[in-house]
PDB file of C-alpha atoms in Angstrom:
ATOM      1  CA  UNK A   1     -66.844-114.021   1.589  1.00 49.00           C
ATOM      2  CA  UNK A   2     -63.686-113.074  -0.309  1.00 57.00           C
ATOM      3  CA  UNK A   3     -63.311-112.545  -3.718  1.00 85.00           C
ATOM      4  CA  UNK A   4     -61.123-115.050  -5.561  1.00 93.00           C
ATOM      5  CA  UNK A   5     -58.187-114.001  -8.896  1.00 96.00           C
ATOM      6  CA  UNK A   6     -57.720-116.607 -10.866  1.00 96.00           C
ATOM      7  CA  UNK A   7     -55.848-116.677 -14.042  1.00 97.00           C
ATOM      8  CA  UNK A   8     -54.614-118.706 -16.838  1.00 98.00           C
ATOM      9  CA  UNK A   9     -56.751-121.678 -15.831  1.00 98.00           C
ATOM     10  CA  UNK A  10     -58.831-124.438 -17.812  1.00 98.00           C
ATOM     11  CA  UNK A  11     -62.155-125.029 -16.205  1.00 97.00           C
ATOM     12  CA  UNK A  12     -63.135-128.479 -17.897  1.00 97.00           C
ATOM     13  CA  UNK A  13     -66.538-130.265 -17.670  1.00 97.00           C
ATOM     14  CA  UNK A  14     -67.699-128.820 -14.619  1.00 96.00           C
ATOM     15  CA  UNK A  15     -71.193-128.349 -13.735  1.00 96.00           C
ATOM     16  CA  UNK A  16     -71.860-125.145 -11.302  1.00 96.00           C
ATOM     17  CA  UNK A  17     -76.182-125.496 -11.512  1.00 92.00           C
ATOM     18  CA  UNK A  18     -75.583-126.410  -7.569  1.00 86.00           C
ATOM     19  CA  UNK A  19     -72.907-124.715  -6.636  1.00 88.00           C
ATOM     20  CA  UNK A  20     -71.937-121.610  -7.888  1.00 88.00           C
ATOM     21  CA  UNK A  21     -68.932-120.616  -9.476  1.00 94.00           C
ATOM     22  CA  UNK A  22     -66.730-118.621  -6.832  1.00 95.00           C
ATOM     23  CA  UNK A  23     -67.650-115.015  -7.002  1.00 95.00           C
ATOM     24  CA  UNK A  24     -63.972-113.372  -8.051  1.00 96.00           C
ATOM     25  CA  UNK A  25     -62.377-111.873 -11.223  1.00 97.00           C
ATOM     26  CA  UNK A  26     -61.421-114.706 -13.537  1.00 98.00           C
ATOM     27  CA  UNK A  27     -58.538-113.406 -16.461  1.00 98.00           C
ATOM     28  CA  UNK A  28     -57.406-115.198 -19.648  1.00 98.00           C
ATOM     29  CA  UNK A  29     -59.439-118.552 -18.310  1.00 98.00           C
ATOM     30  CA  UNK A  30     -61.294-121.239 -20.233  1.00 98.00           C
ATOM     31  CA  UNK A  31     -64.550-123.101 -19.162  1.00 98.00           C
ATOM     32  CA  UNK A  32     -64.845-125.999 -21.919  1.00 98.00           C
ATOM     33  CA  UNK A  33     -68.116-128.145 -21.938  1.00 98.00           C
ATOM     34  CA  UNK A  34     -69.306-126.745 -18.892  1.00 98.00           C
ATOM     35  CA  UNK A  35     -73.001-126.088 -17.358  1.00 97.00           C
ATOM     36  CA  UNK A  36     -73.611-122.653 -15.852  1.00 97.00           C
ATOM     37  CA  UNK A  37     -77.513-123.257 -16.302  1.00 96.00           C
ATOM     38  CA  UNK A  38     -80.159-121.285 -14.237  1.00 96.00           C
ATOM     39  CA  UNK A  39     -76.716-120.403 -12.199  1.00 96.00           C
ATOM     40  CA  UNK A  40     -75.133-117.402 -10.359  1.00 94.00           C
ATOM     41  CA  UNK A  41     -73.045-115.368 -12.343  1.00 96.00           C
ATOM     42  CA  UNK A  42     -73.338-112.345 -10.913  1.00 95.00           C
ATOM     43  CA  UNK A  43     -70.702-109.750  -9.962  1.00 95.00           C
ATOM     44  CA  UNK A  44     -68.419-112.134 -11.616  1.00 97.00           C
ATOM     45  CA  UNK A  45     -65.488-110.537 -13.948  1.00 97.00           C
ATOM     46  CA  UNK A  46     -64.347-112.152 -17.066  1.00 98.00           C
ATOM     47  CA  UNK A  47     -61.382-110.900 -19.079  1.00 98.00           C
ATOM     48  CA  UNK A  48     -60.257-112.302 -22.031  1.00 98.00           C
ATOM     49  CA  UNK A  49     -61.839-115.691 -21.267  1.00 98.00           C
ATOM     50  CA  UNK A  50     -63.174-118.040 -23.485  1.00 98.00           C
ATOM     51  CA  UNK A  51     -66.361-120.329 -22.903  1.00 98.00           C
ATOM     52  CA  UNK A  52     -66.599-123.099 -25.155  1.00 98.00           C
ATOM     53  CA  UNK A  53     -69.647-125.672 -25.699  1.00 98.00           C
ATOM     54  CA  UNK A  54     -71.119-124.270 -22.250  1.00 98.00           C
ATOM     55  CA  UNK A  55     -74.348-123.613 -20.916  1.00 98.00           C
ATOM     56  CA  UNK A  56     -75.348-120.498 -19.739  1.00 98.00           C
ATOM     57  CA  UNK A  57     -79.045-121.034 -19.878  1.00 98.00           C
ATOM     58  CA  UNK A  58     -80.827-118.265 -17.605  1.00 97.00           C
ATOM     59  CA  UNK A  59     -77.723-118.103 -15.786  1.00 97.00           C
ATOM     60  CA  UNK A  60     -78.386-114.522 -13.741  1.00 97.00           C
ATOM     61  CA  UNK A  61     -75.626-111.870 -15.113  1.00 97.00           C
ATOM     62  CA  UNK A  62     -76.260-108.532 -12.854  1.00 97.00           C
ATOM     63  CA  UNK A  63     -73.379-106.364 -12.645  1.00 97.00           C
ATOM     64  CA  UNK A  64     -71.417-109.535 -14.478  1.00 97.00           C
ATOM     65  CA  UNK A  65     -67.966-108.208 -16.310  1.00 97.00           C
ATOM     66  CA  UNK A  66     -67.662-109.507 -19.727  1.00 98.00           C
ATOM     67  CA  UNK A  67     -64.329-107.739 -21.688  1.00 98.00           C
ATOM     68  CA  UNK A  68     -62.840-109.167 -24.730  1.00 98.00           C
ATOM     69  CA  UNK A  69     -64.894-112.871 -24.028  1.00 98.00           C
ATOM     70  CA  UNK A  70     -65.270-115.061 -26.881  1.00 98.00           C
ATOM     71  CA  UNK A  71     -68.267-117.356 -26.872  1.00 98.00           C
ATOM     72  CA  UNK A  72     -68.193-120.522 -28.957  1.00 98.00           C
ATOM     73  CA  UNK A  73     -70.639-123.260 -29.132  1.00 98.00           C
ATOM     74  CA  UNK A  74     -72.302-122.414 -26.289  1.00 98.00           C
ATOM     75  CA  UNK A  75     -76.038-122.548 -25.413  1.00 98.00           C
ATOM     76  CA  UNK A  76     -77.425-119.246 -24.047  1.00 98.00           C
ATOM     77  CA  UNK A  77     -80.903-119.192 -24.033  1.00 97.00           C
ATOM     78  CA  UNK A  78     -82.854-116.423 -21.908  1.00 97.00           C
ATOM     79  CA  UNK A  79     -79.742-114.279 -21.278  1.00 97.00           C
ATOM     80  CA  UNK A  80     -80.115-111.045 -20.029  1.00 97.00           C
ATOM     81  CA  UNK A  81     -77.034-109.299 -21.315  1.00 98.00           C
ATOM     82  CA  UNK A  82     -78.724-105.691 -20.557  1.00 97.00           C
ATOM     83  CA  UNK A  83     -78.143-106.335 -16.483  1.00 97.00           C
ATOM     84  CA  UNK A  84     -74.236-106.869 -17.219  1.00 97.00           C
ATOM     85  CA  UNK A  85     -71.702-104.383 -16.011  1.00 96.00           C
ATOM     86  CA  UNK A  86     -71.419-102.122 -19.048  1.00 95.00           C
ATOM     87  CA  UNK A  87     -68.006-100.478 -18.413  1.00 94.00           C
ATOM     88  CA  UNK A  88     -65.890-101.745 -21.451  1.00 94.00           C
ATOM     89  CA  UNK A  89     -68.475-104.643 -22.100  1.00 97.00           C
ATOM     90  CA  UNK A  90     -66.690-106.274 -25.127  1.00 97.00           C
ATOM     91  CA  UNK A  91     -67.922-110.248 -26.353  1.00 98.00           C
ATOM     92  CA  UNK A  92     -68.208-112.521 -29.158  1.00 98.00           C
ATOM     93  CA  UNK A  93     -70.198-115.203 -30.370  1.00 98.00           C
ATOM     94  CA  UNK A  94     -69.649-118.035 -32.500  1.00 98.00           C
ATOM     95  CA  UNK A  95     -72.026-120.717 -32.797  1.00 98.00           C
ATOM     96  CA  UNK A  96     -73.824-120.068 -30.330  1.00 98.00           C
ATOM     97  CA  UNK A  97     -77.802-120.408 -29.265  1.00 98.00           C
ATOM     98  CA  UNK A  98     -78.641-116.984 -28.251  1.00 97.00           C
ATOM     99  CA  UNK A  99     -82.468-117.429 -28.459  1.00 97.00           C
ATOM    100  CA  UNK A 100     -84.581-115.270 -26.357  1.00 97.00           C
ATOM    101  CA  UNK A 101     -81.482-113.262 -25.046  1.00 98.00           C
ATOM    102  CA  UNK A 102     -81.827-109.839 -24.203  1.00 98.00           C
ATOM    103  CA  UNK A 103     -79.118-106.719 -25.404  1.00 98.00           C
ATOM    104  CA  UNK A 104     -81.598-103.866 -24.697  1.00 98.00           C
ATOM    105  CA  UNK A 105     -79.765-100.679 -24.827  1.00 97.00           C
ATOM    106  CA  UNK A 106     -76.680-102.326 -24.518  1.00 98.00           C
ATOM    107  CA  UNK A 107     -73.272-100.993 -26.839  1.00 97.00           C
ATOM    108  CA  UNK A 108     -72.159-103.789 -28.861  1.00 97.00           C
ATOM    109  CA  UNK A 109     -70.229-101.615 -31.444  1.00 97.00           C
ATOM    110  CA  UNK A 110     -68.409-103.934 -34.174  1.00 97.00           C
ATOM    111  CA  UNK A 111     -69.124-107.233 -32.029  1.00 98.00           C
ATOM    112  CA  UNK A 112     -69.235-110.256 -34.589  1.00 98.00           C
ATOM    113  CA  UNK A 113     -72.052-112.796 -33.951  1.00 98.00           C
ATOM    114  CA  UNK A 114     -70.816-115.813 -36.518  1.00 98.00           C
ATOM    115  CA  UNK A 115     -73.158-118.861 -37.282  1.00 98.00           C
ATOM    116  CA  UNK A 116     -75.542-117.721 -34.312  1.00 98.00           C
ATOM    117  CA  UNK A 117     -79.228-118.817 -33.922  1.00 98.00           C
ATOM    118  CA  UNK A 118     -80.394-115.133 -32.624  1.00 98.00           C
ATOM    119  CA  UNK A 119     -84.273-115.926 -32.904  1.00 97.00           C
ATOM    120  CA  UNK A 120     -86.249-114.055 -30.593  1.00 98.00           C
ATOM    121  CA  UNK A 121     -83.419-111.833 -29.486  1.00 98.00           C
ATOM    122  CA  UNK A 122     -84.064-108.237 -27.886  1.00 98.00           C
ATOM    123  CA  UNK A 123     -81.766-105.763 -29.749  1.00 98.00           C
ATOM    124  CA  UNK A 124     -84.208-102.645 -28.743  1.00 98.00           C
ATOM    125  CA  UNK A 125     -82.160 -99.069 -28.614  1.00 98.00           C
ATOM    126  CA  UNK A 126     -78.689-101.121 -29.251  1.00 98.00           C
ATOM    127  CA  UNK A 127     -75.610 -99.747 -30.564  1.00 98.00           C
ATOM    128  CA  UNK A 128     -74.586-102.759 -33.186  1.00 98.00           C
ATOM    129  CA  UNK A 129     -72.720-100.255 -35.355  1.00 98.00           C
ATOM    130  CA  UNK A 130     -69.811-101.716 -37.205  1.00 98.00           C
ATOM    131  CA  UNK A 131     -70.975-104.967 -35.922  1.00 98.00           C
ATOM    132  CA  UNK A 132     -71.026-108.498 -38.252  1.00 98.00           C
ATOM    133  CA  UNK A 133     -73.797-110.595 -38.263  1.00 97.00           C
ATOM    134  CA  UNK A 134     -72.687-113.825 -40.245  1.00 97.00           C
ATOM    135  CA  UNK A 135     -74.570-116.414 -41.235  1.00 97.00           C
ATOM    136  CA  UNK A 136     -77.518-115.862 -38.188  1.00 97.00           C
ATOM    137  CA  UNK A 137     -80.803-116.527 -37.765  1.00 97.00           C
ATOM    138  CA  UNK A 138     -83.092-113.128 -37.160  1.00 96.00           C
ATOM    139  CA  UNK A 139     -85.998-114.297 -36.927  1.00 96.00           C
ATOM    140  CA  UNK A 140     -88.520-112.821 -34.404  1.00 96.00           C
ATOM    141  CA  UNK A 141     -85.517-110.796 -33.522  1.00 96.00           C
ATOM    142  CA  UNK A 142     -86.761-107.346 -32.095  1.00 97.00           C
ATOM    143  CA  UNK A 143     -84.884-104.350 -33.846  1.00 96.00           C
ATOM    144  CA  UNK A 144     -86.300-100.925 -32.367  1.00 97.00           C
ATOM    145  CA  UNK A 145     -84.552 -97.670 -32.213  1.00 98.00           C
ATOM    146  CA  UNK A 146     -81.769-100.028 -33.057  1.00 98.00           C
ATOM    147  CA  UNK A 147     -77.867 -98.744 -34.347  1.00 98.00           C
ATOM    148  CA  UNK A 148     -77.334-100.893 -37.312  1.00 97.00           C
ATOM    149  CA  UNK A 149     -74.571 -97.881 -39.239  1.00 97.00           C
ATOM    150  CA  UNK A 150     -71.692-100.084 -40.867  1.00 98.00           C
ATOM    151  CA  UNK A 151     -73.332-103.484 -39.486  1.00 97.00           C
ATOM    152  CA  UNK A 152     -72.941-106.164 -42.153  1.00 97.00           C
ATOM    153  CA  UNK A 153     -75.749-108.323 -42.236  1.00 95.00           C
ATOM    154  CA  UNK A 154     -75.663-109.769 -45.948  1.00 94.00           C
ATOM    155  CA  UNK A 155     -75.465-113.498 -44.435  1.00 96.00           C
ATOM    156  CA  UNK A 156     -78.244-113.452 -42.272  1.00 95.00           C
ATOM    157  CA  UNK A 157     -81.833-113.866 -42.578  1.00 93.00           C
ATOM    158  CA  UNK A 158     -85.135-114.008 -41.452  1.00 93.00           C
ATOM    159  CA  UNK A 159     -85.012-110.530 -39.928  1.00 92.00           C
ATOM    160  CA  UNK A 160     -87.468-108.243 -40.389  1.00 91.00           C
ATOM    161  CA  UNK A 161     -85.737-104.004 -40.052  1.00 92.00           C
ATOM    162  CA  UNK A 162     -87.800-101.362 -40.381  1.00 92.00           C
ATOM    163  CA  UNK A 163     -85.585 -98.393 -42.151  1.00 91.00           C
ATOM    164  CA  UNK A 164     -87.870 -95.905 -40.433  1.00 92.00           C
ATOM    165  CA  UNK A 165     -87.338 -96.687 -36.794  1.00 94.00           C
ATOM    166  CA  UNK A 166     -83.785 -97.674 -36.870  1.00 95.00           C
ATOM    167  CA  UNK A 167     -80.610 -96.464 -38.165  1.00 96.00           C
ATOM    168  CA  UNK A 168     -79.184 -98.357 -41.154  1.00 94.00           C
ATOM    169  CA  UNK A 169     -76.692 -95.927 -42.802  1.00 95.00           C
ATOM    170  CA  UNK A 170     -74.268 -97.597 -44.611  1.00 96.00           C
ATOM    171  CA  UNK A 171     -75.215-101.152 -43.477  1.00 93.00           C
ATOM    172  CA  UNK A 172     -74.895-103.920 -45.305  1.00 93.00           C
ATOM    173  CA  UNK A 173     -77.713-106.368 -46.767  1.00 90.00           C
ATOM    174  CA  UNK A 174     -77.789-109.219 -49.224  1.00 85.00           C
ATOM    175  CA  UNK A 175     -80.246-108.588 -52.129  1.00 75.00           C
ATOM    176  CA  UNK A 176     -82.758-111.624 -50.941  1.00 66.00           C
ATOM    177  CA  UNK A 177     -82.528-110.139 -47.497  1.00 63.00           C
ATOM    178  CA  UNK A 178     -84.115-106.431 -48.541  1.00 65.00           C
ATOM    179  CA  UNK A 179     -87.932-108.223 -48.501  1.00 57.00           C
ATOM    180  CA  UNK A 180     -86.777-107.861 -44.693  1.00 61.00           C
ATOM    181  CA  UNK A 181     -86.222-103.837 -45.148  1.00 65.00           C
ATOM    182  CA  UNK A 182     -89.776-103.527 -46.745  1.00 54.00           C
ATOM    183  CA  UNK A 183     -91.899-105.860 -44.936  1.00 59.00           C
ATOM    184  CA  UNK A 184     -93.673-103.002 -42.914  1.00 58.00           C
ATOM    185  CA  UNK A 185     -95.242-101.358 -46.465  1.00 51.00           C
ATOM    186  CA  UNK A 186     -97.291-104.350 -47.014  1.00 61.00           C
ATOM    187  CA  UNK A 187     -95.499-104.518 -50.734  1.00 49.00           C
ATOM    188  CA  UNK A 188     -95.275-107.626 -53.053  1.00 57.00           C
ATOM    189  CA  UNK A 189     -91.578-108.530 -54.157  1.00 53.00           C
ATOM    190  CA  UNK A 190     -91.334-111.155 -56.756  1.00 56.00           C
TER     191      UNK A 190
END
C-alpha cells in the first residue's frame, strides 16, 4: 500500500482504535481530541505536528518519526518512545499523562516536559541534558545512568536521583526537592 503526504491539515475528533491512521508522512498537521489508543502508529512521520487532548494510550510507535511535535493535553500512558525512529527525534509535552512511558536510552536533550504527570516513567541511560522539567510529577520515575547536566528540575517532585549513578552537573533542584538527591544514604532531613 502507498504511502500518503499530507500537510497543513486539522484532524478533528477522530477515533483511529479500528482503523488505523494511513501509514504516510504527515507535516505541520493537527489531531485535536482524537483517540489513537492501543493503535498503529508505526512507520508513521510527524513533523512539526501538534496533538492536542489525544489519546495515544499503548498506541505501537516502532520506527515512528516524531521531529519538532508538541504534545498538549494528551493521554499517553504505556508509550514506548525508545522503539521510535531516533534520527532528529525532537518532542514536547505539556500537560500531558505520560505514566508508565518508556525513553530508555533515548536523546531528549533540552526537551521541556511542562505540567506532566511522569509517574512511573523509564528515563534509564537518557540524555535529558538541558532539558526542563516544570511542574511534573517524578514519582516512581526510574533515573539510571541518566544525563540530567543543565536539566532544571526545581518545579518537580516526588523524584527520587541518585547523584552517584547519574550525571547531575550543573542541574537544577529546588531546596525541598534535595531529600530526593539523598534518599539512597538512609539520612534524616528535618
Amino acid at each position: 500500500m502507498p504511502k500518503v503526504y499530507i500537510e497543513d491539515q486539522v484532524f478533528e475528533k477522530k477515533n483511529y482504535t479500528s482503523e488505523a491512521l494511513p501509514k504516510g508522512e504527515y507535516e505541520n498537521c493537527r489531531f485535536v481530541n482524537c483517540s489513537f489508543a492501543n493503535s498503529e502508529l508505526s512507520e508513521n512521520i510527524f513533523l512539526e505536528c501538534e496533538f492536542e487532548e489525544c489519546d495515544l494510550s499503548l498506541a505501537k510507535l516502532n520506527f515512528t518519526a516524531f521531529r519538532d511535535v508538541l504534545f498538549k493535553s494528551c493521554k499517553m500512558l504505556g508509550l514506548g518512545f525508545q522503539d521510535c525512529n531516533q534520527l532528529l527525534l525532537s518532542v514536547q509535552f505539556e500537560n500531558c499523562q505520560l505514566k508508565l512511558a518508556s525513553f530508555y536510552k533515548l536523546k531528549l536533550k533540552g526537551t521541556k516536559f511542562r505540567n506532566c504527570n511522569l509517574q512511573e516513567v523509564d528515563f534509564s541511560e537518557t540524555d535529558l541534558s538541558g532539558s526542563i522539567l516544570d511542574d511534573c510529577d517524578l514519582s516512581r520515575t526510574v533515573f539510571e545512568y541518566t544525563n540530567i547536566e543543565k536539566a532544571d528540575l526545581r518545579s518537580s517532585f516526588n523524584y527520587l536521583i541518585n547523584p552517584e549513578i547519574n550525571k547531575v552537573k550543573k542541574a537544577k533542584f529546588s531546596l525541598s526537592g534535595v531529600a530526593g538527591l539523598l534518599s539512597q544514604f538512609d539520612i534524616e532531613i528535618e
